[in-house]
Short mmCIF file of C-alpha atoms in Angstrom, two decimals:
data_model
loop_
_atom_site.label_atom_id
_atom_site.label_comp_id
_atom_site.label_asym_id
_atom_site.label_seq_id
_atom_site.Cartn_x
_atom_site.Cartn_y
_atom_site.Cartn_z
CA MET A 18 -0.02 -0.07 -0.02
CA LYS A 19 1.72 3.26 -1.19
CA PHE A 20 1.21 6.61 0.43
CA ASN A 21 0.42 8.24 -2.95
CA ASN A 22 -2.08 5.58 -3.86
CA VAL A 23 -3.95 6.10 -0.50
CA LEU A 24 -4.09 9.81 -1.02
CA LYS A 25 -5.15 9.53 -4.66
CA GLU A 26 -8.06 7.24 -3.74
CA PHE A 27 -9.00 9.54 -0.86
CA PHE A 28 -9.25 12.67 -3.09
CA LEU A 29 -11.04 10.95 -5.93
CA PHE A 30 -13.57 9.98 -3.41
CA VAL A 31 -13.85 13.52 -2.06
CA LEU A 32 -14.58 14.79 -5.54
CA ASN A 33 -17.23 12.04 -6.19
CA PRO A 34 -18.29 10.23 -2.94
CA LYS A 35 -19.65 6.66 -3.51
CA LEU A 36 -20.64 3.92 -1.09
CA LEU A 37 -17.62 1.70 -0.79
CA GLN A 38 -17.19 -1.91 0.26
CA ILE A 39 -15.68 -2.23 3.63
CA ASN A 40 -11.98 -2.96 3.24
CA LYS A 41 -11.24 -6.64 4.27
CA ASN A 42 -7.50 -6.57 3.91
CA ARG A 43 -5.08 -7.61 6.57
CA ILE A 44 -5.20 -5.66 9.81
CA SER A 45 -1.78 -4.35 9.15
CA ASP A 46 -2.98 -2.75 5.90
CA LYS A 47 -5.96 -1.17 7.69
CA ILE A 48 -3.70 0.30 10.39
CA LEU A 49 -1.41 1.72 7.80
CA LEU A 50 -4.29 3.27 5.87
CA PHE A 51 -5.68 4.60 9.16
CA PHE A 52 -2.39 6.44 10.13
CA ILE A 53 -1.72 7.73 6.61
CA LEU A 54 -5.18 9.44 6.61
CA SER A 55 -4.91 10.35 10.28
CA PHE A 56 -1.76 12.51 9.72
CA THR A 57 -3.02 13.79 6.53
CA MET A 58 -6.23 14.95 8.33
CA LEU A 59 -4.13 16.57 11.02
CA PHE A 60 -2.25 18.59 8.44
CA PHE A 61 -5.41 19.89 6.75
CA VAL A 62 -7.36 20.46 10.01
CA PHE A 63 -4.48 22.37 11.70
CA SER A 64 -3.75 24.38 8.59
CA SER A 65 -7.44 25.31 8.16
CA SER A 66 -7.71 26.24 11.88
CA PHE A 67 -4.62 28.56 11.51
CA LEU A 68 -6.20 30.18 8.37
CA VAL A 69 -9.59 30.63 10.10
CA LYS A 70 -7.79 32.31 13.16
CA ILE A 71 -5.96 34.63 10.83
CA LEU A 72 -9.15 35.57 8.97
CA ILE A 73 -11.07 36.19 12.27
CA TYR A 74 -8.31 38.41 13.54
CA ILE A 75 -8.25 40.37 10.34
CA ILE A 76 -12.09 40.83 10.47
CA ASP A 77 -12.16 41.89 14.08
CA PHE A 78 -9.01 41.42 16.29
CA LYS A 79 -10.89 42.00 19.61
CA GLU A 80 -13.66 39.50 18.59
CA GLY A 81 -11.06 36.99 17.70
CA ILE A 82 -9.29 37.31 21.09
CA LYS A 83 -12.58 36.81 22.92
CA ILE A 84 -13.56 33.75 20.78
CA PHE A 85 -10.30 31.93 21.04
CA ASN A 86 -9.73 32.68 24.74
CA TYR A 87 -13.09 31.31 25.38
CA GLN A 88 -12.21 28.14 23.50
CA ASN A 89 -8.90 27.83 25.52
CA ASN A 90 -10.54 28.35 28.86
CA LYS A 91 -13.66 26.20 28.19
CA LEU A 92 -11.91 22.90 29.10
CA LEU A 93 -10.61 24.34 32.43
CA LYS A 94 -14.26 24.39 33.76
CA TYR A 95 -14.23 20.63 33.98
CA SER A 96 -12.29 18.02 35.77
CA LEU A 97 -9.65 15.82 34.19
CA TRP A 98 -11.95 12.87 34.37
CA GLU A 99 -14.80 14.87 32.78
CA ASN A 100 -12.59 16.13 29.99
CA VAL A 101 -11.06 12.64 29.20
CA SER A 102 -14.41 10.77 29.47
CA TYR A 103 -16.29 13.17 27.25
CA ILE A 104 -13.60 14.19 24.70
CA LEU A 105 -11.98 10.84 24.20
CA LEU A 106 -15.06 8.49 24.73
CA LEU A 107 -18.50 9.85 25.03
CA GLY A 108 -18.20 12.63 22.57
CA PRO A 109 -16.69 10.69 19.60
CA MET A 110 -19.20 7.81 20.15
CA ILE A 111 -22.28 10.21 20.15
CA GLU A 112 -21.11 12.38 17.24
CA GLU A 113 -20.25 9.34 15.06
CA LEU A 114 -23.64 7.74 15.85
CA ILE A 115 -25.47 10.85 14.79
CA SER A 116 -23.32 11.90 11.90
CA ARG A 117 -21.98 8.79 10.23
CA LEU A 118 -23.41 5.55 11.39
CA TYR A 119 -26.02 5.66 8.61
CA LEU A 120 -23.46 6.12 5.83
CA ASP A 121 -23.56 2.44 5.13
CA LEU A 122 -27.14 2.89 4.07
CA LYS A 123 -28.35 -0.09 6.20
CA LYS A 124 -31.82 0.08 7.61
CA ARG A 125 -30.68 -0.81 11.18
CA SER A 126 -27.99 1.95 11.05
CA ILE A 127 -30.46 4.64 9.88
CA ILE A 128 -32.96 3.71 12.60
CA LEU A 129 -30.33 3.65 15.37
CA THR A 130 -29.13 7.12 14.26
CA LEU A 131 -32.76 8.43 14.39
CA VAL A 132 -33.25 6.89 17.85
CA CYS A 133 -30.06 8.47 19.14
CA ILE A 134 -31.11 11.88 17.86
CA ILE A 135 -34.40 11.66 19.78
CA ILE A 136 -32.68 10.57 23.00
CA ILE A 137 -30.11 13.32 22.66
CA GLY A 138 -32.82 15.81 21.84
CA LEU A 139 -34.59 14.85 25.12
CA LYS A 140 -31.28 15.39 27.03
CA ILE A 141 -30.55 18.80 25.44
CA THR A 142 -34.05 20.06 26.15
CA ASN A 143 -33.95 18.77 29.61
CA LEU A 144 -37.33 17.17 29.02
CA ASN A 145 -38.73 20.52 28.10
CA PHE A 146 -41.57 19.42 25.83
CA ASP A 147 -42.33 22.58 23.90
CA LEU A 148 -43.92 22.80 20.57
CA LYS A 149 -40.68 22.89 18.58
CA PHE A 150 -39.53 19.64 20.28
CA TYR A 151 -42.85 17.86 19.51
CA PHE A 152 -42.60 18.98 15.87
CA PHE A 153 -39.08 17.64 15.28
CA THR A 154 -39.77 14.42 17.18
CA PHE A 155 -42.83 13.87 15.13
CA ILE A 156 -40.93 14.31 11.87
CA ILE A 157 -38.21 11.96 13.08
CA LEU A 158 -40.74 9.32 14.00
CA ILE A 159 -42.45 9.64 10.66
CA PHE A 160 -39.22 9.21 8.94
CA THR A 161 -38.29 6.21 11.17
CA LEU A 162 -41.61 4.54 10.29
CA PHE A 163 -40.97 5.26 6.59
CA ILE A 164 -37.51 3.50 6.89
CA LEU A 165 -39.06 0.59 8.79
CA ASN A 166 -41.66 -0.05 6.01
CA SER A 167 -39.12 0.45 3.16
CA ARG A 168 -37.21 -2.42 1.55
CA GLN A 169 -33.42 -2.50 2.05
CA ASP A 170 -32.84 -2.60 -1.69
CA SER A 171 -35.03 0.50 -2.17
CA ILE A 172 -32.98 2.37 0.43
CA MET A 173 -29.79 1.17 -1.16
CA PHE A 174 -31.01 2.31 -4.57
CA PHE A 175 -31.98 5.70 -3.50
CA GLY A 176 -28.92 6.06 -1.23
CA LYS A 177 -26.40 5.17 -3.96
CA LYS A 178 -28.10 7.51 -6.42
CA TYR A 179 -27.76 10.48 -4.08
CA TYR A 180 -24.77 9.38 -2.10
CA SER A 181 -22.75 12.57 -2.68
CA PHE A 182 -25.50 14.55 -1.17
CA ILE A 183 -25.90 12.12 1.81
CA PHE A 184 -22.10 12.10 2.38
CA TYR A 185 -21.81 15.86 2.50
CA PHE A 186 -24.91 16.28 4.44
CA SER A 187 -23.17 14.16 7.18
CA CYS A 188 -20.23 16.47 7.08
CA LEU A 189 -22.38 19.51 7.50
CA THR A 190 -24.31 17.87 10.29
CA PHE A 191 -21.12 17.29 12.01
CA SER A 192 -19.87 20.82 11.60
CA PHE A 193 -23.29 22.25 12.71
CA LEU A 194 -23.01 20.33 15.90
CA HIS A 195 -20.10 22.45 16.78
CA PHE A 196 -21.91 25.71 16.35
CA SER A 197 -22.50 25.57 20.08
CA ASN A 198 -18.76 25.97 20.64
CA TYR A 199 -19.07 29.57 19.52
CA THR A 200 -22.78 30.67 19.91
CA ARG A 201 -22.26 31.62 23.62
CA VAL A 202 -19.31 33.91 23.00
CA LEU A 203 -19.87 35.19 19.41
CA SER A 204 -21.41 38.69 19.18
CA ASP A 205 -24.76 38.92 17.42
CA ASN A 206 -23.32 40.99 14.56
CA TYR A 207 -20.82 38.19 13.84
CA ILE A 208 -23.16 35.20 13.74
CA TRP A 209 -22.42 34.93 10.02
CA LEU A 210 -18.92 33.76 10.94
CA LEU A 211 -20.16 30.43 12.34
CA PRO A 212 -19.75 28.48 8.95
CA ILE A 213 -16.17 29.75 8.74
CA LEU A 214 -15.33 28.91 12.43
CA VAL A 215 -16.55 25.24 11.96
CA LEU A 216 -14.55 24.74 8.63
CA PRO A 217 -12.02 22.54 10.41
CA GLN A 218 -14.87 20.42 11.73
CA PHE A 219 -16.24 20.04 8.18
CA ILE A 220 -12.81 18.85 6.99
CA MET A 221 -12.70 16.36 9.91
CA GLY A 222 -16.12 15.09 8.80
CA ILE A 223 -14.84 14.36 5.33
CA PHE A 224 -12.02 12.20 6.78
CA PHE A 225 -14.19 10.47 9.48
CA GLY A 226 -16.77 9.70 6.81
CA TYR A 227 -14.34 8.16 4.42
CA ILE A 228 -12.78 5.98 7.16
CA ARG A 229 -16.33 5.00 8.20
CA ILE A 230 -17.26 3.58 4.87
CA LYS A 231 -13.70 2.47 3.87
CA LEU A 232 -12.84 0.60 7.07
CA GLY A 233 -15.94 0.57 9.26
CA PHE A 234 -17.71 2.48 11.98
CA PHE A 235 -15.33 1.34 14.73
CA TRP A 236 -12.37 2.82 12.82
CA ALA A 237 -14.27 6.23 12.54
CA ILE A 238 -14.64 6.41 16.33
CA LEU A 239 -10.95 5.59 16.66
CA LEU A 240 -10.00 8.40 14.26
CA HIS A 241 -12.23 10.71 16.04
CA ILE A 242 -10.59 9.85 19.43
CA PHE A 243 -7.11 10.33 17.71
CA MET A 244 -8.19 13.74 16.57
CA ASN A 245 -9.39 14.79 20.08
CA ILE A 246 -6.19 13.70 21.80
CA PRO A 247 -4.40 17.17 21.35
CA ALA A 248 -7.31 18.82 23.13
CA VAL A 249 -6.85 16.64 26.13
CA LEU A 250 -3.03 17.12 25.99
CA ILE A 251 -3.53 20.89 26.01
CA TYR A 252 -5.82 20.62 29.01
CA ILE A 253 -3.26 18.46 30.97
CA THR A 254 -0.40 20.76 30.14
CA THR A 255 -2.49 23.87 31.15
CA LYS A 256 -3.31 22.20 34.58
CA LEU A 257 0.38 21.39 35.30
#
């Protein structure tokens, strides 16, 4: 397995996402593929993060200081155990279940994703059953019933036909989940910066999604954990 071939295959996929067969090669080949894409992802994510910071500082230096100081201090509000358990375990599992489990287009994966969305919706709203919550829950349940009554081959046919849309929808969903990292600190007149601020997460979503359908769901969680390790290391060094 050559480095150039791995990257070529990845970038061709990015240009035209298609449902792939899970890689059944030797575990050593899977590990090599995993690490090639992991370090490639680190390069693109950190590069994009740097460019986003520069852009924000150019637009409004004081706003940039406020945003990124908030990001740096956010981890300090929680204990080491809380940070490690959420950033390295719970967070990646939840976000992968919501954003990428269904990318294999299997009925059980889609249903499990929808169930997770409902459960997390209950948690986020603190069981506050307002009209908006009922509306979205109703839509999700209707969609779940539709999936249950659909044939697997029909789902696969539709999914393969529109797979590019489905794949990039998952990337957008993942980046939108991280809007909450900035909404509490971002000034109202700079709300339009949100899509720019979550550009690194969108790039992560592309890599996570590719690994999910190339190697499997478990590998996507591992890659997500790998990507979150720097955040935990920053927290630990700050505490020392």
